[in-house]
Amino acid sequence: MIFLNDSTIVRPTILLLAPCYNLVGGVFVFNAVSLSQRQILKGEQVGSYFGSVLCPFDIDKDHRTDYLLCQIWVSQVWVGDLDGNGCNDVAVGAPLEEKDESGRSGSIYIYNGYPGGIEKHYSQVL
């Protein structure tokens, strides 16, 4: 999962999602004016399809769109300010994760936002 905001990308920006790039997936970041390529964000695991999921939202409430990039089999949703710190939080669903012997599968991870982005470690698992 990668978080992109004003400290990590220069605006205006075009994000080109390429989930099959080099077998691990990638996201190409372009300058929206000159169309020059700024960077390539690459996935880490073969077959993960990194870059197949893009969740746009405003984590730090600065009225500018931030982005959360992930891989296939994961869903993301903005859930508001769950921890009351003034920044929006994100729920990330992992539908194929198996937690116990009951046969049930799937988990939801809560990641808390802060003024500079989103925490790298989840705060809660449901």
mmCIF file of N, CA, C and O in Angstrom, residues 5 9 24 29 32 35 40 44 47-48 51 55 65 75 80 91 93 100 102 106 109 125:
data_model
loop_
_atom_site.group_PDB
_atom_site.id
_atom_site.type_symbol
_atom_site.label_atom_id
_atom_site.label_comp_id
_atom_site.label_asym_id
_atom_site.label_seq_id
_atom_site.Cartn_x
_atom_site.Cartn_y
_atom_site.Cartn_z
ATOM 1 N N ASN A 5 0.489 12.084 -1.592
ATOM 2 C CA ASN A 5 -0.112 13.384 -1.330
ATOM 3 C C ASN A 5 0.837 14.469 -1.822
ATOM 4 O O ASN A 5 1.763 14.196 -2.569
ATOM 5 N N ILE A 9 4.018 13.786 -4.417
ATOM 6 C CA ILE A 9 3.827 14.048 -5.845
ATOM 7 C C ILE A 9 3.686 15.545 -6.070
ATOM 8 O O ILE A 9 3.203 16.270 -5.216
ATOM 9 N N VAL A 24 4.879 -7.557 -11.355
ATOM 10 C CA VAL A 24 4.590 -7.121 -9.982
ATOM 11 C C VAL A 24 3.626 -5.936 -9.940
ATOM 12 O O VAL A 24 3.115 -5.579 -8.890
ATOM 13 N N VAL A 29 3.868 7.838 -12.860
ATOM 14 C CA VAL A 29 3.478 9.194 -12.455
ATOM 15 C C VAL A 29 4.013 10.161 -13.504
ATOM 16 O O VAL A 29 5.218 10.200 -13.776
ATOM 17 N N ALA A 32 1.186 16.441 -15.647
ATOM 18 C CA ALA A 32 -0.020 16.598 -16.458
ATOM 19 C C ALA A 32 0.110 17.700 -17.503
ATOM 20 O O ALA A 32 -0.657 17.734 -18.460
ATOM 21 N N LEU A 35 3.550 16.185 -19.801
ATOM 22 C CA LEU A 35 3.404 14.747 -20.041
ATOM 23 C C LEU A 35 4.713 13.979 -19.871
ATOM 24 O O LEU A 35 4.850 12.853 -20.323
ATOM 25 N N ILE A 40 8.259 5.918 -11.448
ATOM 26 C CA ILE A 40 7.512 4.661 -11.528
ATOM 27 C C ILE A 40 7.493 4.065 -10.125
ATOM 28 O O ILE A 40 8.530 3.875 -9.508
ATOM 29 N N GLU A 44 5.934 -5.129 -5.156
ATOM 30 C CA GLU A 44 7.021 -5.894 -4.545
ATOM 31 C C GLU A 44 6.883 -7.399 -4.716
ATOM 32 O O GLU A 44 7.836 -8.119 -4.528
ATOM 33 N N GLY A 47 2.719 -11.270 -9.124
ATOM 34 C CA GLY A 47 1.307 -11.636 -9.116
ATOM 35 C C GLY A 47 0.440 -10.821 -8.180
ATOM 36 O O GLY A 47 -0.737 -11.105 -8.022
ATOM 37 N N SER A 48 0.983 -9.782 -7.561
ATOM 38 C CA SER A 48 0.189 -8.993 -6.612
ATOM 39 C C SER A 48 -0.705 -7.979 -7.298
ATOM 40 O O SER A 48 -1.624 -7.453 -6.695
ATOM 41 N N GLY A 51 -1.153 -1.596 -8.056
ATOM 42 C CA GLY A 51 -1.622 -0.537 -8.938
ATOM 43 C C GLY A 51 -2.977 -0.814 -9.545
ATOM 44 O O GLY A 51 -3.472 -0.037 -10.347
ATOM 45 N N CYS A 55 -7.590 4.507 -4.573
ATOM 46 C CA CYS A 55 -8.616 5.094 -3.709
ATOM 47 C C CYS A 55 -8.311 6.580 -3.535
ATOM 48 O O CYS A 55 -7.385 6.936 -2.806
ATOM 49 N N THR A 65 -6.943 16.291 -3.319
ATOM 50 C CA THR A 65 -7.090 14.837 -3.375
ATOM 51 C C THR A 65 -5.771 14.135 -3.069
ATOM 52 O O THR A 65 -4.742 14.463 -3.644
ATOM 53 N N SER A 75 -9.745 -4.141 -1.002
ATOM 54 C CA SER A 75 -10.622 -3.000 -1.233
ATOM 55 C C SER A 75 -10.330 -1.953 -0.165
ATOM 56 O O SER A 75 -9.929 -2.272 0.944
ATOM 57 N N GLY A 80 -13.969 8.314 7.280
ATOM 58 C CA GLY A 80 -14.083 9.478 8.150
ATOM 59 C C GLY A 80 -13.006 9.462 9.222
ATOM 60 O O GLY A 80 -12.045 8.712 9.160
ATOM 61 N N ALA A 91 -10.319 2.227 5.789
ATOM 62 C CA ALA A 91 -10.512 0.800 6.047
ATOM 63 C C ALA A 91 -10.043 0.049 4.809
ATOM 64 O O ALA A 91 -10.415 0.387 3.686
ATOM 65 N N GLY A 93 -9.911 -3.713 3.163
ATOM 66 C CA GLY A 93 -10.451 -5.055 3.262
ATOM 67 C C GLY A 93 -9.532 -6.080 2.626
ATOM 68 O O GLY A 93 -8.987 -5.846 1.549
ATOM 69 N N ASP A 100 -8.972 -17.855 11.392
ATOM 70 C CA ASP A 100 -9.089 -18.927 12.378
ATOM 71 C C ASP A 100 -9.597 -20.213 11.725
ATOM 72 O O ASP A 100 -9.799 -20.285 10.530
ATOM 73 N N SER A 102 -12.502 -21.527 11.934
ATOM 74 C CA SER A 102 -13.942 -21.534 11.727
ATOM 75 C C SER A 102 -14.319 -21.626 10.245
ATOM 76 O O SER A 102 -15.469 -21.881 9.927
ATOM 77 N N GLY A 106 -11.534 -13.339 5.592
ATOM 78 C CA GLY A 106 -11.671 -11.906 5.402
ATOM 79 C C GLY A 106 -11.381 -11.126 6.666
ATOM 80 O O GLY A 106 -11.690 -11.565 7.773
ATOM 81 N N TYR A 109 -8.766 -3.952 7.953
ATOM 82 C CA TYR A 109 -7.705 -3.256 8.668
ATOM 83 C C TYR A 109 -8.015 -1.765 8.676
ATOM 84 O O TYR A 109 -8.329 -1.196 7.634
ATOM 85 N N VAL A 125 -7.817 -4.473 13.671
ATOM 86 C CA VAL A 125 -8.230 -5.482 12.709
ATOM 87 C C VAL A 125 -9.614 -5.968 13.109
ATOM 88 O O VAL A 125 -9.853 -6.297 14.273
#
